Amino acid sequence: MTTVQSALHPMPRTANGTTEAVILDVGHGNCTVLRDGSRCVIVDAKSDRLLYQELVDAGVRRIEHLVLSHADSDHIAGALRLLPNEDFEVGTVWVNSDSQKDSQKWHELLVLLTSLAQAGRLRPRLAICDLDSSDLSLDNVLIDVLHPTLTDIGHGPGKRGKVRPEITTNGMSVVLRVSLEGHPALLLPGDLDSAGLEQLLSRDKDVSAHVLVYPHHGGHSGAGSEDAFTKTLCDAVSPEVVLFSMGRGVFKNPLPEVVAEITRSFPEMRVACTQLSENCHAGALPSGDRGYLLNRPVAVSAESRSCVGTVRVTVADDHLQVDPSHLAHKRWITQQVSAAMCEPDRQLALPRPRVP
């Protein structure tokens, strides 16, 4: 693994007692670090470099669990170089089987997990389902597995049959509900699609959370109507913040109709994207003061691409706090972004140069 020691702070950035969730700006993909002091759980790993830097900056050396929501490269690629790295001790890696995923990255990951398990370096576990919350949780971080079920995993992805429902690779995504110090903080649904959401909601599980990391980066859900999927999801989760983990220049996510449905039906919800969508600002990247961005790793040279950037969720004064703050982020948007989808009533034209 390429080291980035020279770019790291010499001392851990935050106190060992910190409880937090960090959604890294990894571009198109997902990676969330759930930390309780020096212990952590990682959900998905798009970039090994950013994840390595975040862990070292935070003083983390022990990864209790690595949960890979499904087999797509933008959720697992970073694990291929993180797992063999002897700078970290890894406890358990959780994955779901996927007979339809015939990709090189997925195959390499399975071979790597076999090798590391044989060497006694970690415990790979196929099938993350029906777990008691204590199986994944840390002292102050409660993690509930809401989806998939044993039945889903037993059937695996495939078309509807005589007795089995249809479920896709995306529909098999692990869905986690994360609480910080007793507060329902995050819903992490991976790339959950419309069929998977229908199954999840049929089980009468509590899916409410302060922050929803929107599934599939705000892309297509497989539903007949994206409006209906978005409304059903946001109704069920009732988040304060909807976050799109997406990369500028990749698929032009989030879809305008998805953001429009949120701002129309749920105007009280804050909407933010890790990077600046081309649907909000085409052409040259805006400049302006980015002082609101957190001192956290971001993708590539992504301070130029970031919108809200890497996001941190903590508990302060017995309530959940999301940083960067809405006000600071909104100020930059209204000053620098030409047609921000998240602020439909404030689409201000950028000032034109004065004609001499």
mmCIF file of C-alpha atoms in Angstrom:
data_model
loop_
_atom_site.group_PDB
_atom_site.id
_atom_site.type_symbol
_atom_site.label_atom_id
_atom_site.label_comp_id
_atom_site.label_asym_id
_atom_site.label_seq_id
_atom_site.Cartn_x
_atom_site.Cartn_y
_atom_site.Cartn_z
ATOM 1 C CA MET A 1 0.000 0.000 0.000
ATOM 2 C CA THR A 2 1.257 3.491 -0.800
ATOM 3 C CA THR A 3 1.926 5.323 2.438
ATOM 4 C CA VAL A 4 0.871 8.897 2.989
ATOM 5 C CA GLN A 5 2.747 9.440 6.232
ATOM 6 C CA SER A 6 4.150 12.777 5.100
ATOM 7 C CA ALA A 7 0.641 14.144 4.660
ATOM 8 C CA LEU A 8 -0.540 13.051 8.089
ATOM 9 C CA HIS A 9 -0.703 14.996 11.313
ATOM 10 C CA PRO A 10 2.009 13.844 13.728
ATOM 11 C CA MET A 11 -0.508 13.338 16.555
ATOM 12 C CA PRO A 12 -4.095 11.994 16.531
ATOM 13 C CA ARG A 13 -6.470 14.776 15.543
ATOM 14 C CA THR A 14 -9.206 14.017 18.094
ATOM 15 C CA ALA A 15 -9.334 12.685 21.635
ATOM 16 C CA ASN A 16 -9.509 8.934 22.146
ATOM 17 C CA GLY A 17 -12.899 9.271 23.841
ATOM 18 C CA THR A 18 -14.558 10.638 20.702
ATOM 19 C CA THR A 19 -17.689 8.951 19.366
ATOM 20 C CA GLU A 20 -18.359 9.908 15.758
ATOM 21 C CA ALA A 21 -19.457 8.849 12.310
ATOM 22 C CA VAL A 22 -17.409 10.138 9.373
ATOM 23 C CA ILE A 23 -18.761 9.857 5.820
ATOM 24 C CA LEU A 24 -15.693 10.325 3.656
ATOM 25 C CA ASP A 25 -15.778 12.286 0.411
ATOM 26 C CA VAL A 26 -14.478 9.442 -1.765
ATOM 27 C CA GLY A 27 -15.981 10.635 -5.037
ATOM 28 C CA HIS A 28 -18.332 8.110 -6.638
ATOM 29 C CA GLY A 29 -18.590 5.452 -3.957
ATOM 30 C CA ASN A 30 -19.125 4.982 -0.237
ATOM 31 C CA CYS A 31 -17.010 4.802 2.892
ATOM 32 C CA THR A 32 -18.135 5.486 6.466
ATOM 33 C CA VAL A 33 -15.962 5.250 9.589
ATOM 34 C CA LEU A 34 -17.818 4.672 12.866
ATOM 35 C CA ARG A 35 -15.493 5.426 15.748
ATOM 36 C CA ASP A 36 -15.679 4.923 19.483
ATOM 37 C CA GLY A 37 -12.379 6.137 20.886
ATOM 38 C CA SER A 38 -9.580 4.131 19.312
ATOM 39 C CA ARG A 39 -11.943 1.378 18.113
ATOM 40 C CA CYS A 40 -13.890 1.541 14.890
ATOM 41 C CA VAL A 41 -16.201 -0.144 12.413
ATOM 42 C CA ILE A 42 -15.851 0.649 8.701
ATOM 43 C CA VAL A 43 -18.761 0.380 6.286
ATOM 44 C CA ASP A 44 -17.611 0.085 2.661
ATOM 45 C CA ALA A 45 -14.199 1.082 1.361
ATOM 46 C CA LYS A 46 -13.927 2.896 -1.963
ATOM 47 C CA SER A 47 -10.476 4.417 -1.413
ATOM 48 C CA ASP A 48 -7.667 2.850 0.597
ATOM 49 C CA ARG A 49 -5.616 6.076 0.587
ATOM 50 C CA LEU A 50 -8.311 8.288 2.108
ATOM 51 C CA LEU A 51 -9.353 5.628 4.576
ATOM 52 C CA TYR A 52 -5.747 5.028 5.622
ATOM 53 C CA GLN A 53 -5.234 8.727 6.224
ATOM 54 C CA GLU A 54 -8.483 9.088 8.199
ATOM 55 C CA LEU A 55 -7.626 6.141 10.465
ATOM 56 C CA VAL A 56 -4.082 7.264 11.158
ATOM 57 C CA ASP A 57 -5.145 10.868 11.767
ATOM 58 C CA ALA A 58 -7.707 9.622 14.305
ATOM 59 C CA GLY A 59 -5.215 7.339 16.054
ATOM 60 C CA VAL A 60 -7.045 4.140 15.056
ATOM 61 C CA ARG A 61 -5.047 0.927 14.801
ATOM 62 C CA ARG A 62 -7.777 -1.649 15.455
ATOM 63 C CA ILE A 63 -10.651 -2.174 13.003
ATOM 64 C CA GLU A 64 -13.207 -4.303 14.831
ATOM 65 C CA HIS A 65 -15.387 -4.899 11.776
ATOM 66 C CA LEU A 66 -15.281 -4.098 8.084
ATOM 67 C CA VAL A 67 -18.743 -4.360 6.524
ATOM 68 C CA LEU A 68 -18.897 -4.431 2.742
ATOM 69 C CA SER A 69 -22.476 -3.721 1.750
ATOM 70 C CA HIS A 70 -22.277 -5.480 -1.613
ATOM 71 C CA ALA A 71 -19.836 -6.519 -4.322
ATOM 72 C CA ASP A 72 -19.582 -3.368 -6.473
ATOM 73 C CA SER A 73 -16.087 -1.959 -6.949
ATOM 74 C CA ASP A 74 -16.998 1.506 -5.647
ATOM 75 C CA HIS A 75 -17.767 -0.122 -2.282
ATOM 76 C CA ILE A 76 -14.945 -2.692 -2.006
ATOM 77 C CA ALA A 77 -11.898 -1.511 -4.005
ATOM 78 C CA GLY A 78 -10.171 0.124 -1.042
ATOM 79 C CA ALA A 79 -10.370 -3.081 0.994
ATOM 80 C CA LEU A 80 -7.992 -4.834 -1.398
ATOM 81 C CA ARG A 81 -5.083 -2.719 -0.179
ATOM 82 C CA LEU A 82 -6.284 -1.835 3.297
ATOM 83 C CA LEU A 83 -6.707 -5.415 4.536
ATOM 84 C CA PRO A 84 -3.130 -6.639 3.908
ATOM 85 C CA ASN A 85 -1.697 -3.479 5.498
ATOM 86 C CA GLU A 86 0.039 -4.478 8.724
ATOM 87 C CA ASP A 87 -0.430 -0.982 10.159
ATOM 88 C CA PHE A 88 -3.920 -2.139 11.169
ATOM 89 C CA GLU A 89 -5.399 -5.106 12.986
ATOM 90 C CA VAL A 90 -8.703 -6.248 11.499
ATOM 91 C CA GLY A 91 -11.169 -8.374 13.415
ATOM 92 C CA THR A 92 -14.024 -9.505 11.164
ATOM 93 C CA VAL A 93 -14.889 -8.785 7.530
ATOM 94 C CA TRP A 94 -18.559 -9.192 6.630
ATOM 95 C CA VAL A 95 -19.672 -9.754 3.032
ATOM 96 C CA ASN A 96 -22.643 -11.247 1.235
ATOM 97 C CA SER A 97 -22.173 -13.819 -1.501
ATOM 98 C CA ASP A 98 -23.097 -12.738 -5.013
ATOM 99 C CA SER A 99 -23.078 -15.383 -7.721
ATOM 100 C CA GLN A 100 -23.939 -12.786 -10.371
ATOM 101 C CA LYS A 101 -20.969 -10.516 -9.705
ATOM 102 C CA ASP A 102 -18.348 -11.734 -12.174
ATOM 103 C CA SER A 103 -15.893 -8.885 -11.656
ATOM 104 C CA GLN A 104 -12.134 -8.979 -11.184
ATOM 105 C CA LYS A 105 -12.255 -6.831 -8.031
ATOM 106 C CA TRP A 106 -14.820 -9.081 -6.369
ATOM 107 C CA HIS A 107 -12.815 -12.193 -7.234
ATOM 108 C CA GLU A 108 -9.596 -10.621 -5.942
ATOM 109 C CA LEU A 109 -11.302 -9.712 -2.674
ATOM 110 C CA LEU A 110 -12.551 -13.254 -2.101
ATOM 111 C CA VAL A 111 -9.083 -14.678 -2.811
ATOM 112 C CA LEU A 112 -7.521 -12.128 -0.443
ATOM 113 C CA LEU A 113 -9.973 -12.906 2.349
ATOM 114 C CA THR A 114 -9.218 -16.607 1.993
ATOM 115 C CA SER A 115 -5.482 -15.982 2.189
ATOM 116 C CA LEU A 116 -5.698 -13.664 5.221
ATOM 117 C CA ALA A 117 -8.029 -16.042 7.040
ATOM 118 C CA GLN A 118 -5.649 -18.943 6.476
ATOM 119 C CA ALA A 119 -2.837 -16.797 7.886
ATOM 120 C CA GLY A 120 -4.923 -16.045 10.993
ATOM 121 C CA ARG A 121 -5.067 -12.322 10.195
ATOM 122 C CA LEU A 122 -8.861 -11.925 10.265
ATOM 123 C CA ARG A 123 -12.221 -13.690 10.252
ATOM 124 C CA PRO A 124 -14.211 -13.449 7.030
ATOM 125 C CA ARG A 125 -17.946 -13.976 7.406
ATOM 126 C CA LEU A 126 -20.252 -14.687 4.480
ATOM 127 C CA ALA A 127 -23.846 -13.615 5.214
ATOM 128 C CA ILE A 128 -24.468 -10.589 7.375
ATOM 129 C CA CYS A 129 -28.054 -11.171 8.395
ATOM 130 C CA ASP A 130 -30.220 -11.622 11.459
ATOM 131 C CA LEU A 131 -27.370 -10.479 13.687
ATOM 132 C CA ASP A 132 -27.906 -9.242 17.192
ATOM 133 C CA SER A 133 -26.823 -5.612 17.389
ATOM 134 C CA SER A 134 -24.103 -6.596 19.858
ATOM 135 C CA ASP A 135 -22.355 -8.580 17.107
ATOM 136 C CA LEU A 136 -21.255 -5.365 15.363
ATOM 137 C CA SER A 137 -21.613 -2.633 17.956
ATOM 138 C CA LEU A 138 -19.028 -0.772 19.997
ATOM 139 C CA ASP A 139 -19.644 0.615 23.496
ATOM 140 C CA ASN A 140 -21.197 3.903 22.336
ATOM 141 C CA VAL A 141 -22.009 2.943 18.731
ATOM 142 C CA LEU A 142 -25.047 0.702 18.240
ATOM 143 C CA ILE A 143 -25.300 -0.919 14.794
ATOM 144 C CA ASP A 144 -28.474 -2.708 13.713
ATOM 145 C CA VAL A 145 -28.550 -4.846 10.555
ATOM 146 C CA LEU A 146 -31.916 -4.230 8.886
ATOM 147 C CA HIS A 147 -31.368 -5.932 5.536
ATOM 148 C CA PRO A 148 -30.905 -8.455 3.952
ATOM 149 C CA THR A 149 -32.490 -11.396 5.742
ATOM 150 C CA LEU A 150 -31.392 -15.023 5.779
ATOM 151 C CA THR A 151 -34.032 -15.750 3.137
ATOM 152 C CA ASP A 152 -32.635 -13.046 0.841
ATOM 153 C CA ILE A 153 -29.091 -14.331 1.208
ATOM 154 C CA GLY A 154 -30.139 -17.958 0.878
ATOM 155 C CA HIS A 155 -31.803 -17.273 -2.467
ATOM 156 C CA GLY A 156 -29.197 -14.741 -3.607
ATOM 157 C CA PRO A 157 -29.657 -12.305 -6.496
ATOM 158 C CA GLY A 158 -31.868 -13.556 -9.301
ATOM 159 C CA LYS A 159 -35.198 -13.335 -11.055
ATOM 160 C CA ARG A 160 -38.526 -14.049 -9.421
ATOM 161 C CA GLY A 161 -39.337 -17.760 -9.280
ATOM 162 C CA LYS A 162 -42.170 -19.929 -8.030
ATOM 163 C CA VAL A 163 -41.436 -19.200 -4.379
ATOM 164 C CA ARG A 164 -38.663 -16.612 -4.376
ATOM 165 C CA PRO A 165 -39.010 -12.865 -4.885
ATOM 166 C CA GLU A 166 -36.821 -11.088 -7.397
ATOM 167 C CA ILE A 167 -33.766 -9.510 -5.836
ATOM 168 C CA THR A 168 -30.912 -7.761 -7.583
ATOM 169 C CA THR A 169 -27.277 -7.310 -6.629
ATOM 170 C CA ASN A 170 -28.125 -3.793 -5.444
ATOM 171 C CA GLY A 171 -31.205 -5.085 -3.664
ATOM 172 C CA MET A 172 -28.921 -7.331 -1.614
ATOM 173 C CA SER A 173 -27.058 -4.323 -0.191
ATOM 174 C CA VAL A 174 -26.577 -4.390 3.547
ATOM 175 C CA VAL A 175 -28.657 -1.719 5.289
ATOM 176 C CA LEU A 176 -27.360 -0.531 8.674
ATOM 177 C CA ARG A 177 -28.960 1.786 11.221
ATOM 178 C CA VAL A 178 -26.340 3.437 13.415
ATOM 179 C CA SER A 179 -26.947 5.089 16.779
ATOM 180 C CA LEU A 180 -24.365 7.260 18.529
ATOM 181 C CA GLU A 181 -24.672 7.404 22.319
ATOM 182 C CA GLY A 182 -28.315 6.375 22.043
ATOM 183 C CA HIS A 183 -29.242 8.804 19.253
ATOM 184 C CA PRO A 184 -30.387 7.307 15.893
ATOM 185 C CA ALA A 185 -27.740 8.955 13.740
ATOM 186 C CA LEU A 186 -27.333 7.277 10.337
ATOM 187 C CA LEU A 187 -29.073 5.034 7.879
ATOM 188 C CA LEU A 188 -26.525 3.439 5.532
ATOM 189 C CA PRO A 189 -28.376 1.618 2.722
ATOM 190 C CA GLY A 190 -25.543 1.000 0.235
ATOM 191 C CA ASP A 191 -27.057 0.779 -3.235
ATOM 192 C CA LEU A 192 -30.471 -0.440 -2.066
ATOM 193 C CA ASP A 193 -32.987 -0.391 -4.913
ATOM 194 C CA SER A 194 -36.774 -0.207 -5.038
ATOM 195 C CA ALA A 195 -37.318 -3.969 -4.651
ATOM 196 C CA GLY A 196 -34.964 -4.090 -1.677
ATOM 197 C CA LEU A 197 -36.652 -1.075 -0.089
ATOM 198 C CA GLU A 198 -40.066 -2.703 -0.473
ATOM 199 C CA GLN A 199 -38.809 -5.819 1.301
ATOM 200 C CA LEU A 200 -37.128 -3.781 4.041
ATOM 201 C CA LEU A 201 -40.216 -1.710 4.820
ATOM 202 C CA SER A 202 -42.464 -4.787 4.845
ATOM 203 C CA ARG A 203 -40.623 -6.038 7.956
ATOM 204 C CA ASP A 204 -41.800 -3.221 10.210
ATOM 205 C CA LYS A 205 -38.249 -2.277 11.218
ATOM 206 C CA ASP A 206 -37.405 1.134 12.635
ATOM 207 C CA VAL A 207 -35.433 2.852 9.862
ATOM 208 C CA SER A 208 -35.573 6.412 11.241
ATOM 209 C CA ALA A 209 -32.276 8.294 11.394
ATOM 210 C CA HIS A 210 -30.941 11.841 11.598
ATOM 211 C CA VAL A 211 -28.813 11.445 8.452
ATOM 212 C CA LEU A 212 -29.759 9.375 5.421
ATOM 213 C CA VAL A 213 -26.874 8.531 3.098
ATOM 214 C CA TYR A 214 -29.028 8.251 -0.004
ATOM 215 C CA PRO A 215 -28.788 4.867 -1.781
ATOM 216 C CA HIS A 216 -26.978 4.381 -5.068
ATOM 217 C CA HIS A 217 -25.434 7.874 -4.922
ATOM 218 C CA GLY A 218 -28.736 9.419 -5.982
ATOM 219 C CA GLY A 219 -28.880 7.339 -9.172
ATOM 220 C CA HIS A 220 -31.634 5.153 -10.585
ATOM 221 C CA SER A 221 -33.476 2.968 -8.083
ATOM 222 C CA GLY A 222 -35.098 0.577 -10.542
ATOM 223 C CA ALA A 223 -38.506 1.983 -9.615
ATOM 224 C CA GLY A 224 -41.078 2.998 -12.179
ATOM 225 C CA SER A 225 -41.031 6.452 -10.615
ATOM 226 C CA GLU A 226 -38.004 7.979 -8.900
ATOM 227 C CA ASP A 227 -40.360 10.480 -7.259
ATOM 228 C CA ALA A 228 -42.299 7.680 -5.573
ATOM 229 C CA PHE A 229 -39.140 5.859 -4.430
ATOM 230 C CA THR A 230 -37.686 9.041 -2.971
ATOM 231 C CA LYS A 231 -40.895 9.993 -1.174
ATOM 232 C CA THR A 232 -41.372 6.504 0.277
ATOM 233 C CA LEU A 233 -37.772 6.359 1.488
ATOM 234 C CA CYS A 234 -37.741 9.840 3.032
ATOM 235 C CA ASP A 235 -41.153 9.305 4.629
ATOM 236 C CA ALA A 236 -39.865 6.154 6.302
ATOM 237 C CA VAL A 237 -36.475 7.485 7.441
ATOM 238 C CA SER A 238 -37.605 11.057 8.219
ATOM 239 C CA PRO A 239 -34.051 12.413 8.241
ATOM 240 C CA GLU A 240 -32.902 15.907 9.101
ATOM 241 C CA VAL A 241 -30.130 15.583 6.491
ATOM 242 C CA VAL A 242 -30.075 13.718 3.163
ATOM 243 C CA LEU A 243 -26.500 13.199 1.982
ATOM 244 C CA PHE A 244 -25.467 12.070 -1.502
ATOM 245 C CA SER A 245 -22.036 10.405 -1.601
ATOM 246 C CA MET A 246 -21.177 11.044 -5.246
ATOM 247 C CA GLY A 247 -18.360 12.058 -7.558
ATOM 248 C CA ARG A 248 -18.386 15.056 -9.865
ATOM 249 C CA GLY A 249 -18.232 13.974 -13.487
ATOM 250 C CA VAL A 250 -19.528 10.433 -12.836
ATOM 251 C CA PHE A 251 -23.097 9.665 -13.980
ATOM 252 C CA LYS A 252 -24.224 13.241 -13.181
ATOM 253 C CA ASN A 253 -25.664 12.195 -9.839
ATOM 254 C CA PRO A 254 -27.809 12.905 -7.960
ATOM 255 C CA LEU A 255 -30.714 12.766 -10.393
ATOM 256 C CA PRO A 256 -32.530 16.128 -10.570
ATOM 257 C CA GLU A 257 -35.910 14.444 -10.045
ATOM 258 C CA VAL A 258 -34.672 12.869 -6.802
ATOM 259 C CA VAL A 259 -33.492 16.170 -5.331
ATOM 260 C CA ALA A 260 -36.593 17.955 -6.624
ATOM 261 C CA GLU A 261 -38.861 15.492 -4.823
ATOM 262 C CA ILE A 262 -37.030 16.037 -1.540
ATOM 263 C CA THR A 263 -37.079 19.823 -1.753
ATOM 264 C CA ARG A 264 -40.724 19.802 -2.845
ATOM 265 C CA SER A 265 -42.171 17.259 -0.411
ATOM 266 C CA PHE A 266 -39.732 17.698 2.474
ATOM 267 C CA PRO A 267 -38.590 21.335 2.420
ATOM 268 C CA GLU A 268 -37.414 21.075 6.035
ATOM 269 C CA MET A 269 -34.767 18.484 5.134
ATOM 270 C CA ARG A 270 -31.214 19.614 4.465
ATOM 271 C CA VAL A 271 -29.815 18.223 1.206
ATOM 272 C CA ALA A 272 -26.066 17.996 0.595
ATOM 273 C CA CYS A 273 -23.667 16.288 -1.809
ATOM 274 C CA THR A 274 -20.103 15.307 -0.986
ATOM 275 C CA GLN A 275 -18.952 16.704 -4.351
ATOM 276 C CA LEU A 276 -20.389 19.410 -6.571
ATOM 277 C CA SER A 277 -22.816 17.871 -9.038
ATOM 278 C CA GLU A 278 -22.637 18.888 -12.685
ATOM 279 C CA ASN A 279 -26.417 19.230 -12.453
ATOM 280 C CA CYS A 280 -25.827 22.167 -10.104
ATOM 281 C CA HIS A 281 -22.820 23.801 -11.727
ATOM 282 C CA ALA A 282 -21.477 22.921 -15.171
ATOM 283 C CA GLY A 283 -18.222 24.113 -16.647
ATOM 284 C CA ALA A 284 -15.307 25.490 -14.650
ATOM 285 C CA LEU A 285 -15.240 24.748 -10.954
ATOM 286 C CA PRO A 286 -16.038 27.702 -8.703
ATOM 287 C CA SER A 287 -13.397 29.078 -6.400
ATOM 288 C CA GLY A 288 -14.311 31.040 -3.309
ATOM 289 C CA ASP A 289 -13.516 30.450 0.345
ATOM 290 C CA ARG A 290 -13.699 26.748 1.274
ATOM 291 C CA GLY A 291 -13.000 27.406 4.914
ATOM 292 C CA TYR A 292 -16.155 25.518 5.895
ATOM 293 C CA LEU A 293 -14.649 22.177 4.763
ATOM 294 C CA LEU A 294 -13.541 19.896 7.572
ATOM 295 C CA ASN A 295 -9.912 19.010 8.193
ATOM 296 C CA ARG A 296 -10.577 15.525 6.861
ATOM 297 C CA PRO A 297 -9.378 13.550 3.840
ATOM 298 C CA VAL A 298 -11.209 14.147 0.563
ATOM 299 C CA ALA A 299 -10.961 12.498 -2.840
ATOM 300 C CA VAL A 300 -8.183 13.349 -5.290
ATOM 301 C CA SER A 301 -7.617 17.108 -5.122
ATOM 302 C CA ALA A 302 -11.249 17.291 -4.140
ATOM 303 C CA GLU A 303 -11.187 20.516 -2.228
ATOM 304 C CA SER A 304 -11.778 21.907 -5.705
ATOM 305 C CA ARG A 305 -14.537 19.383 -6.401
ATOM 306 C CA SER A 306 -16.092 19.089 -2.957
ATOM 307 C CA CYS A 307 -19.440 20.630 -2.148
ATOM 308 C CA VAL A 308 -20.071 19.677 1.481
ATOM 309 C CA GLY A 309 -17.031 17.372 1.363
ATOM 310 C CA THR A 310 -16.393 14.851 4.131
ATOM 311 C CA VAL A 311 -19.136 14.917 6.766
ATOM 312 C CA ARG A 312 -18.851 14.277 10.499
ATOM 313 C CA VAL A 313 -21.739 13.351 12.821
ATOM 314 C CA THR A 314 -21.265 13.652 16.590
ATOM 315 C CA VAL A 315 -23.296 14.104 19.758
ATOM 316 C CA ALA A 316 -23.088 17.553 21.347
ATOM 317 C CA ASP A 317 -25.200 18.732 24.308
ATOM 318 C CA ASP A 318 -27.342 15.601 23.990
ATOM 319 C CA HIS A 319 -28.248 16.175 20.349
ATOM 320 C CA LEU A 320 -26.762 15.147 17.027
ATOM 321 C CA GLN A 321 -24.526 17.615 15.237
ATOM 322 C CA VAL A 322 -23.628 17.452 11.546
ATOM 323 C CA ASP A 323 -20.521 19.233 10.246
ATOM 324 C CA PRO A 324 -19.874 21.155 8.031
ATOM 325 C CA SER A 325 -22.702 23.303 9.310
ATOM 326 C CA HIS A 326 -25.686 24.044 7.117
ATOM 327 C CA LEU A 327 -25.174 27.793 7.348
ATOM 328 C CA ALA A 328 -21.512 27.778 6.286
ATOM 329 C CA HIS A 329 -22.135 25.341 3.447
ATOM 330 C CA LYS A 330 -25.214 27.243 2.286
ATOM 331 C CA ARG A 331 -23.287 30.512 2.229
ATOM 332 C CA TRP A 332 -20.740 29.039 -0.179
ATOM 333 C CA ILE A 333 -23.481 27.548 -2.374
ATOM 334 C CA THR A 334 -25.410 30.802 -2.731
ATOM 335 C CA GLN A 335 -22.232 32.732 -3.525
ATOM 336 C CA GLN A 336 -20.519 30.276 -5.871
ATOM 337 C CA VAL A 337 -22.950 27.743 -7.382
ATOM 338 C CA SER A 338 -24.976 28.761 -10.404
ATOM 339 C CA ALA A 339 -28.123 26.606 -9.997
ATOM 340 C CA ALA A 340 -27.970 24.575 -6.794
ATOM 341 C CA MET A 341 -30.612 21.826 -6.814
ATOM 342 C CA CYS A 342 -30.663 21.762 -3.001
ATOM 343 C CA GLU A 343 -31.647 25.460 -2.886
ATOM 344 C CA PRO A 344 -34.312 25.713 -5.628
ATOM 345 C CA ASP A 345 -35.679 29.012 -4.352
ATOM 346 C CA ARG A 346 -32.244 30.590 -4.258
ATOM 347 C CA GLN A 347 -30.807 29.863 -7.680
ATOM 348 C CA LEU A 348 -28.875 33.071 -8.026
ATOM 349 C CA ALA A 349 -27.096 33.907 -11.230
ATOM 350 C CA LEU A 350 -23.395 34.413 -10.664
ATOM 351 C CA PRO A 351 -22.289 38.035 -11.037
ATOM 352 C CA ARG A 352 -21.104 38.857 -14.526
ATOM 353 C CA PRO A 353 -17.884 40.756 -15.146
ATOM 354 C CA ARG A 354 -18.455 44.446 -15.593
ATOM 355 C CA VAL A 355 -18.202 45.719 -19.126
ATOM 356 C CA PRO A 356 -15.760 48.653 -19.293
#
